[in-house]
Structure formats: structure tokens, C-alpha cells
Coordinates of C-alpha atoms and ligand atoms in Angstrom, one line a residue:
X297 CA 1.5 28.2 9.8
X298 CA 1.4 24.5 10.5
X299 CA 0.4 22.3 7.6
X300 CA -2.8 20.2 8.2
X301 CA -2.2 16.5 7.6
X302 CA -4.7 13.7 8.1
X303 CA -3.3 11.0 10.4
X304 CA -4.8 7.5 10.3
X305 CA -2.9 5.5 12.9
X306 CA -4.4 2.3 11.8
X307 CA -4.8 -1.1 13.5
X308 CA -2.5 -3.6 15.2
X309 CA 0.9 -2.0 15.5
X310 CA -0.4 1.1 13.7
X311 CA -1.1 3.3 16.7
X312 CA 2.3 2.6 18.2
X313 CA 4.4 3.2 15.1
X314 CA 2.2 6.3 14.2
X315 CA 3.0 7.7 17.7
X316 CA 6.7 7.0 17.2
X317 CA 6.6 8.8 13.8
X318 CA 4.7 11.8 15.2
X319 CA 7.3 12.1 18.0
X320 CA 10.2 12.0 15.6
X321 CA 8.6 14.6 13.3
X322 CA 7.9 16.9 16.2
X323 CA 11.5 16.5 17.5
X324 CA 12.7 17.5 14.1
X325 CA 10.6 20.6 14.3
X326 CA 8.1 19.7 11.5
X327 CA 5.2 22.1 11.7
X328 CA 2.3 19.8 11.2
X329 CA -1.2 20.0 12.5
X330 CA -2.4 16.4 12.7
X331 CA -6.0 15.7 12.0
X332 CA -6.5 12.3 13.6
X333 CA -9.0 10.0 11.9
X334 CA -9.8 6.3 11.9
X335 CA -10.1 3.6 9.3
X336 CA -9.9 -0.2 9.2
X337 CA -11.1 -2.0 12.3
X338 CA -10.9 1.3 14.3
X339 CA -13.3 2.7 11.7
X340 CA -15.7 -0.2 12.1
X341 CA -15.5 0.2 15.9
X342 CA -16.4 3.9 15.8
X343 CA -18.5 4.3 12.6
X344 CA -19.3 0.8 11.5
X345 CA -17.4 1.6 8.4
X346 CA -13.7 0.7 7.6
X347 CA -13.4 3.8 5.5
X348 CA -15.6 6.4 7.2
X349 CA -16.9 9.5 5.5
X350 CA -15.3 11.7 8.2
X351 CA -11.9 10.3 7.2
X352 CA -12.5 10.9 3.5
X353 CA -13.7 14.4 4.3
X354 CA -10.5 15.1 6.2
X355 CA -8.4 13.9 3.3
X356 CA -10.5 16.0 0.9
X357 CA -9.7 19.0 3.1
X358 CA -6.0 18.4 3.9
X359 CA -5.1 16.6 0.6
X360 CA -2.3 14.8 2.4
X361 CA -2.5 11.7 4.7
X362 CA -0.1 9.6 6.7
X363 CA -1.6 6.1 7.1
X364 CA -0.7 3.2 9.4
X365 CA -1.5 -0.3 8.4
X366 CA -5.2 -1.2 8.3
X367 CA -7.0 -4.5 8.8
X368 CA -9.7 -5.1 6.2
X369 CA -12.7 -6.6 8.0
X370 CA -13.6 -10.0 6.7
X371 CA -17.3 -10.4 5.6
X372 CA -19.9 -9.2 3.2
X373 CA -20.7 -5.5 2.8
X374 CA -17.4 -4.0 3.7
X375 CA -15.6 -2.1 1.0
X376 CA -11.9 -2.8 0.3
X377 CA -10.1 0.1 2.0
X378 CA -7.2 0.5 -0.4
X379 CA -9.5 0.3 -3.4
X380 CA -11.9 2.9 -1.9
X381 CA -9.1 5.3 -1.2
X382 CA -7.5 4.8 -4.6
X383 CA -10.8 5.3 -6.4
X384 CA -12.1 8.2 -4.3
X385 CA -8.9 10.2 -4.8
X386 CA -7.7 8.8 -8.1
X387 CA -4.3 7.9 -6.6
X388 CA -2.8 6.8 -9.9
X389 CA 0.9 6.6 -8.9
X390 CA 2.2 4.2 -6.3
X391 CA 5.8 5.1 -5.4
X392 CA 8.0 2.7 -3.6
X393 CA 11.6 3.6 -2.9
X394 CA 14.1 1.0 -1.8
X395 CA 17.7 1.8 -0.9
X396 CA 20.5 0.1 1.0
X397 CA 20.9 1.3 4.6
X398 CA 23.1 -1.5 5.8
X399 CA 25.0 -3.2 3.0
X400 CA 24.1 -6.8 2.7
X401 CA 24.2 -8.9 -0.4
X402 CA 24.2 -5.7 -2.4
X403 CA 26.1 -2.6 -1.4
X404 CA 24.5 0.2 -3.3
X405 CA 20.8 -0.1 -4.2
X406 CA 18.8 3.0 -4.7
X407 CA 15.6 2.3 -6.7
X408 CA 12.3 4.1 -6.9
X409 CA 9.6 2.0 -8.3
X410 CA 6.6 3.8 -9.8
X411 CA 3.6 1.6 -10.3
X412 CA 0.4 2.5 -12.2
X413 CA -2.2 2.1 -9.6
X414 CA -5.6 2.3 -11.3
X415 CA -5.6 0.3 -14.5
X416 CA -4.3 -2.9 -16.0
X417 CA -5.4 -6.3 -14.7
X418 CA -6.6 -4.9 -11.4
X419 CA -9.7 -3.0 -12.5
X420 CA -11.8 -5.8 -11.1
X421 CA -13.6 -6.8 -14.4
X422 CA -13.7 -10.6 -14.1
X423 CA -16.3 -13.3 -14.8
X424 CA -16.7 -17.0 -15.1
X425 CA -17.5 -18.6 -18.5
X426 CA -20.0 -21.4 -18.6
X427 CA -19.2 -24.3 -20.9
X428 CA -21.8 -26.9 -21.1
X429 CA -23.0 -27.8 -17.6
X430 CA -20.0 -26.3 -15.9
X431 CA -20.8 -22.6 -14.9
X432 CA -17.1 -22.2 -13.9
X433 CA -15.5 -23.9 -16.7
X434 CA -13.3 -20.9 -17.4
X435 CA -12.7 -17.5 -16.0
X436 CA -11.8 -14.2 -17.7
X437 CA -10.1 -11.1 -16.3
X438 CA -9.9 -7.9 -18.3
X439 CA -6.8 -5.7 -18.4
X440 CA -7.5 -2.1 -19.5
X441 CA -4.6 0.1 -20.4
X442 CA -5.5 3.7 -21.6
X443 CA -3.4 6.3 -23.4
X444 CA -4.3 8.8 -20.7
X445 CA -3.4 6.4 -17.8
X446 CA -0.1 5.4 -19.4
X447 CA 0.9 9.0 -20.3
X448 CA 0.3 10.3 -16.8
X449 CA 2.2 7.5 -15.0
X450 CA 5.2 7.7 -17.3
X451 CA 5.2 11.5 -17.1
X452 CA 5.1 11.2 -13.3
X453 CA 8.1 8.9 -13.3
X454 CA 10.1 11.3 -15.5
X455 CA 9.1 14.4 -13.5
X456 CA 9.9 12.5 -10.3
X457 CA 13.4 11.7 -11.7
X458 CA 14.0 15.4 -12.6
X459 CA 12.7 16.7 -9.2
X460 CA 14.9 14.2 -7.3
X461 CA 18.1 14.5 -9.3
X462 CA 17.8 11.1 -10.8
X463 CA 19.4 10.1 -14.1
X464 CA 17.4 7.3 -15.7
X465 CA 13.9 5.9 -16.1
X466 CA 13.5 2.2 -17.0
X467 CA 10.1 1.3 -18.5
X468 CA 9.1 -2.3 -17.8
X469 CA 6.6 -4.0 -20.2
X470 CA 5.5 -7.2 -21.9
X471 CA 4.7 -5.7 -25.3
X472 CA 6.3 -8.7 -27.2
X473 CA 3.3 -10.9 -26.1
X474 CA 0.5 -8.5 -25.1
X475 CA 0.9 -6.4 -28.2
X476 CA -2.2 -4.2 -27.7
X477 CA -2.4 -3.4 -24.0
X478 CA 1.3 -3.5 -23.2
X479 CA 2.1 -2.3 -26.7
X480 CA 0.1 0.9 -26.0
X481 CA 1.9 1.4 -22.7
X482 CA 5.3 1.1 -24.4
X483 CA 4.3 3.4 -27.3
X484 CA 3.1 6.1 -25.0
X485 CA 6.1 5.7 -22.8
X486 CA 8.5 6.2 -25.7
X487 CA 6.6 9.3 -26.8
X488 CA 6.8 10.8 -23.2
X489 CA 10.5 9.8 -23.0
X490 CA 11.3 11.9 -26.1
X491 CA 10.1 15.0 -24.2
X492 CA 12.8 14.4 -21.6
X493 CA 15.6 13.5 -24.0
X494 CA 18.9 15.0 -22.9
X495 CA 17.6 15.5 -19.3
X496 CA 16.7 11.9 -18.2
X497 CA 18.0 8.7 -19.8
X498 CA 15.4 6.2 -20.9
X499 CA 15.6 2.4 -21.3
X500 CA 13.1 -0.4 -21.8
X501 CA 13.1 -3.9 -20.3
X502 CA 10.7 -6.8 -20.7
X503 CA 9.3 -7.9 -17.3
X504 CA 10.8 -11.4 -17.2
X505 CA 14.3 -10.1 -18.0
X506 CA 13.8 -7.3 -15.5
X507 CA 12.9 -9.7 -12.7
X508 CA 16.2 -11.5 -13.4
X509 CA 18.3 -8.3 -13.7
X510 CA 16.9 -7.0 -10.5
X511 CA 18.3 -9.9 -8.5
X512 CA 21.6 -10.1 -10.4
X513 CA 22.6 -6.4 -10.6
X514 CA 20.0 -4.1 -9.0
X515 CA 22.6 -1.3 -8.7
X516 CA 22.0 -0.4 -12.3
X517 CA 18.4 0.7 -11.8
X518 CA 17.3 4.2 -10.8
X519 CA 13.6 5.1 -11.4
X520 CA 11.5 2.2 -12.7
X521 CA 8.0 2.6 -14.2
X522 CA 5.5 -0.1 -15.0
X523 CA 1.9 -1.2 -15.2
X524 CA -0.2 -2.3 -12.2
X525 CA 0.3 -6.1 -11.9
X526 CA 4.1 -5.9 -12.8
X527 CA 4.5 -3.1 -10.4
X528 CA 2.8 -4.9 -7.6
X529 CA 5.2 -7.8 -7.9
X530 CA 8.4 -5.8 -8.6
X531 CA 7.8 -3.4 -5.7
X532 CA 7.9 -6.3 -3.2
X533 CA 10.9 -7.7 -5.0
X534 CA 12.9 -4.5 -4.6
X535 CA 11.9 -4.3 -1.0
X536 CA 13.3 -7.8 -0.5
X537 CA 16.6 -6.7 -2.0
X538 CA 17.1 -4.1 0.8
X539 CA 15.9 -6.1 3.8
X540 CA 12.2 -6.7 3.5
X541 CA 9.0 -4.8 4.2
X542 CA 10.0 -3.5 7.7
X543 CA 11.8 -0.6 6.1
X544 CA 9.6 -0.1 3.0
X545 CA 7.6 3.1 2.7
X546 CA 5.1 3.8 0.0
X547 CA 3.2 6.8 -1.4
X548 CA 0.0 6.9 -3.4
X549 CA -0.2 10.0 -5.4
X550 CA -3.1 11.6 -7.3
X551 CA -3.6 15.0 -8.8
X552 CA -5.6 16.2 -5.7
X553 CA -4.4 14.1 -2.8
X554 CA -1.5 12.0 -1.6
X555 CA -1.5 9.2 1.0
X556 CA 1.8 8.0 2.5
X557 CA 2.0 4.7 4.2
X558 CA 4.1 1.8 5.5
X559 CA 3.9 -1.1 3.1
X560 CA 3.7 -3.8 5.8
X561 CA 0.5 -4.9 7.5
X562 CA -0.8 -4.6 11.1
X563 CA 1.5 -7.4 12.4
X564 CA -1.1 -8.8 14.8
X565 CA 1.5 -11.2 16.2
X566 CA 3.5 -8.4 17.8
X567 CA 0.7 -5.7 18.3
X568 CA 0.7 -4.1 21.8
X569 CA 4.1 -5.5 22.7
X570 CA 6.2 -2.3 22.0
X571 CA 8.5 -4.2 19.7
X572 CA 7.4 -3.0 16.2
X573 CA 9.9 -1.2 14.0
X574 CA 8.4 2.2 13.2
X575 CA 11.0 2.6 10.3
X576 CA 8.7 2.1 7.3
X577 CA 6.2 4.7 8.6
X578 CA 9.0 7.1 9.5
X579 CA 10.4 6.8 5.9
X580 CA 6.9 7.3 4.6
X581 CA 6.6 10.5 6.6
X582 CA 9.9 11.7 5.1
X583 CA 8.4 11.2 1.6
X584 CA 5.4 13.2 2.8
X585 CA 7.7 16.0 4.1
X586 CA 9.3 16.1 0.6
X587 CA 5.9 16.2 -1.0
X588 CA 5.1 19.2 1.3
X589 CA 8.2 21.0 0.1
X590 CA 10.2 20.3 3.3
X591 CA 12.9 18.1 1.8
X592 CA 15.7 19.4 4.0
X593 CA 13.9 18.2 7.2
X594 CA 13.1 14.9 5.5
X595 CA 16.8 14.4 4.8
X596 CA 17.7 15.3 8.4
X597 CA 15.3 12.7 9.7
X598 CA 16.5 10.0 7.2
X599 CA 20.1 10.8 8.2
X600 CA 19.3 10.3 11.9
X601 CA 17.3 7.2 11.2
X602 CA 20.0 5.6 9.0
X603 CA 22.7 6.6 11.5
X604 CA 20.8 4.8 14.3
X605 CA 20.5 1.7 12.2
X606 CA 24.1 1.7 11.1
X607 CA 25.4 2.3 14.6
X608 CA 23.7 -1.0 15.4
X609 CA 23.4 -0.6 19.2
X610 CA 19.7 0.3 19.5
X611 CA 17.8 -1.9 17.0
X612 CA 14.3 -3.4 17.0
X613 CA 14.0 -7.2 17.0
X614 CA 13.3 -7.4 13.3
X615 CA 16.6 -5.7 12.6
X616 CA 18.5 -8.1 14.9
X617 CA 18.4 -6.0 18.1
X618 CA 16.5 -6.1 21.4
X619 CA 15.2 -2.6 21.7
X620 CA 11.5 -1.7 21.9
X621 CA 9.7 0.8 19.7
X622 CA 10.0 3.6 22.3
X623 CA 13.7 3.0 22.9
X624 CA 14.5 2.9 19.2
X625 CA 12.4 6.1 18.6
X626 CA 14.3 7.8 21.4
X627 CA 17.6 6.8 19.8
X628 CA 16.5 8.3 16.4
X629 CA 15.4 11.5 18.2
X630 CA 18.8 11.7 20.0
X631 CA 20.6 11.2 16.6
X632 CA 18.7 14.3 15.2
X633 CA 21.2 16.3 17.3
Ligands
NAI846 P1 2.3 -8.1 8.2 O1 3.1 -7.2 7.4 O2 1.3 -7.5 9.2 O3 3.2 -9.1 9.0 C1 4.2 -10.0 8.4 C2 5.3 -10.3 9.4 O4 6.1 -9.1 9.5 C3 4.9 -10.6 10.9 O5 5.7 -11.5 11.4 C4 5.0 -9.2 11.5 O6 5.3 -9.3 12.9 C5 6.2 -8.6 10.8 N1 6.2 -7.2 10.8 C6 5.4 -6.4 10.0 N2 5.6 -5.1 10.2 C7 6.6 -5.0 11.2 C8 7.2 -4.0 11.8 N3 6.9 -2.7 11.5 N4 8.1 -4.2 12.8 C9 8.5 -5.5 13.1 N5 7.9 -6.6 12.5 C10 6.9 -6.4 11.5 O7 1.5 -9.1 7.2 P2 0.2 -10.1 7.5 O8 0.5 -10.8 8.8 O9 0.1 -10.8 6.2 O10 -1.0 -9.2 7.6 C11 -1.6 -8.8 8.8 C12 -2.8 -7.9 8.6 O11 -2.3 -6.7 8.0 C13 -3.9 -8.4 7.7 O12 -5.1 -8.0 8.3 C14 -3.7 -7.7 6.4 O13 -5.0 -7.5 5.7 C15 -3.2 -6.3 6.9 N6 -2.4 -5.6 5.9 C16 -2.6 -4.3 5.7 C17 -1.8 -3.5 4.8 C18 -2.0 -2.1 4.7 O14 -2.9 -1.5 5.4 N7 -1.3 -1.3 4.0 C19 -0.8 -4.2 4.0 C20 -0.6 -5.6 4.3 C21 -1.4 -6.3 5.2

């Protein structure tokens, strides 16, 4: 029985890289029944809504989505797409793997960053503070860290480590200064870590030191777990260590749904030119296959993809080649054997 999956091709280069990804998965024999839906500008064009109910209904049904990049319409009245998806499905874990395909400055990076996606400084509770005549004399943003939110994200990181044969979880915090909010995250993290003692190693790093260690000796890190704001920044940092966003997949995981995506945007400068690199979405689809229990096929696709890049003869422009999206996709399919 094919597995139903919601496919949101997205805007800009989205439809082209989504098509490439669908072709590669089909060539690898993945049995998926795509339920094609729209969001972003395509959602506005069809339903006057960047995140249409029909799309949400599809994800409620399939519980798994593969999403291309979306353009958030500018202007009043439109909901933020990513926030709407995160809230609707309580997608609390943002998972961003980054690993070396072609050795550059670093030979052997293999990091999975797990970011808390729903709490912290990003809950959207902000206001100005009037002082005297100045209504905007100051501004306040509230960071909420809960025991429940901290426990489930750290537990997710440890369980991910166990499921993927990884050895160590590094918890990143700033509890030395933010003694209550970050202190709670650290306390809960230590408590969860004790449950995994002897199975997964645990270490703690303060965020500023972590930022430095990541650029000095990133090979030492394995699974990294942290709060929302720190995770937002560190996840782009680790992508940069392995060649930028063009090869960066991401997953947003909740208890009842999971959405897999390319981290980059719609690349309006190259949309419609058949030059986009579909790599990030292909790697996101591999994460999706693993989530669906088809890890062997995910590995096969990754192997073909990495082999094509290492061979270096058919590469898209962002990787230093001259091939178009279609030609690169054909090369990956040929490498599947
Ligand atoms: P972008 O990631 O779209 O583009 C930045 C640069 O990277 C551009 O030069 C682009 O050509 C290049 N690039 C990106 N993906 C590529 C690929 N697969 N292959 C080759 N080159 C690639 O970032 P930008 O320009 O800041 O954002 C454009 C639009 O994308 C905006 O409307 C933004 O809101 C949206 N966006 C959507 C995201 C999502 O849905 N997850 C994430 C980030 C931005």
C-alpha cells in the first residue's frame, strides 16, 4: 500500500525542485501517494489564503508533508505560514542535520541540531513601554520556557540519538545569566539525560562557547539540543560549516504530524530557469522516508546523491558546475543503479 504524503511544491524554484525530488523518489521505488496541495503565493492565487484549510486538512489526514519553499505575502491580514503550521500541528522539534559531502575546511562534520520550535523568545509576546511622552521608549519581549516543553525536546534529542546510532547529546544553554528560564531548561535536560546514562553520552555547553567551538572543531559534536533562539542561530551556523543552505534539509516534528522541508527560500532570482539545486529538498525527503520507516531507501538515495556530487561532473551552478536541475536529477537517478 502506498503511503499518503502531502506535497506542497511551494513558490519560486519550489515546483521545479519538488518535481525533481518526486522523480528521484519514484526512481528509487518509494511507494508514496502524493496529495498535492498549495500554500504561500500559490495558496493566495487559488484560495486567497497562504495556508489554505484544504492544505491543513490534507496534513491532518496524512500526518506527513514534504514542503518546498514558500513566499509569505507582504501585507496586512495574512498569517505567517511557518507559525501557522507550527501552531496548528504543535511541531515542537526542528531537526537540522549538517554533514560533510565534499571535504572543505572541515573533513568530517556530522551534526544533527535539534531546536525547540514553540517556546522561548519566539512566542510573540512583545510590547512597547511608554516612558513620559515617548510611547516607544523601551520594548519588552517575553521568553517562556516550560518544564513540559524542555522535557519533550531534550527527550526527543536523546531518542533521536538512540534511534540513529549516535553517541552523544550536547545541551546548549545560557543558564549562567538567564538563571530562571535557561536554568529550568538545563535542570530538566540533566534530569532527562540521567535516564539515558550508559546509552548516550551527555555534555553541556554555554551558547557563546558553543558558537566558538563549532567553528574551531565542529567534528566533536554529534546531536545538539537547544532552545528556540539559540537553535535558530546555530542551525544556520552548522549549515554554513558544510557549504551553505543549498544542501540543508530540515524537519519539523510534532506528536501527530511531521513536515519536511528545504531550509532555503524560493530563490526568486533563479526561479523558472532550470538551474536550482534540488539537493536540500531531496535530503529532506530522505529524512521523511526514515520517518516513515524506510531508512534503507533513504540511505540508497543519499548514497546516489552524494556520489553524484563527489564525482563532480554533473553539478548545479551553486555547487560550481553548469548542469541544470533536470540534468542533475537525471545524474542522481542514474547513480541509483
Ligand atoms: P533564498 O534562500 O531564496 O535565496 C538566497 C540565495 O540562495 C539566492 O541567491 C538564491 O538563488 C540561492 N539559492 C537558494 N536556494 C537555492 C537552490 N536550491 N539552488 C541554487 N541556489 C539557491 O533567500 P531569500 O532570497 O532571502 O528569500 C526569498 C524568498 O524566500 C522570500 O520570499 C522569503 O520569505 C522566502 N523564504 C522561504 C523559506 C521557507 O519557506 N522555508 C525560507 C527562507 C526564505
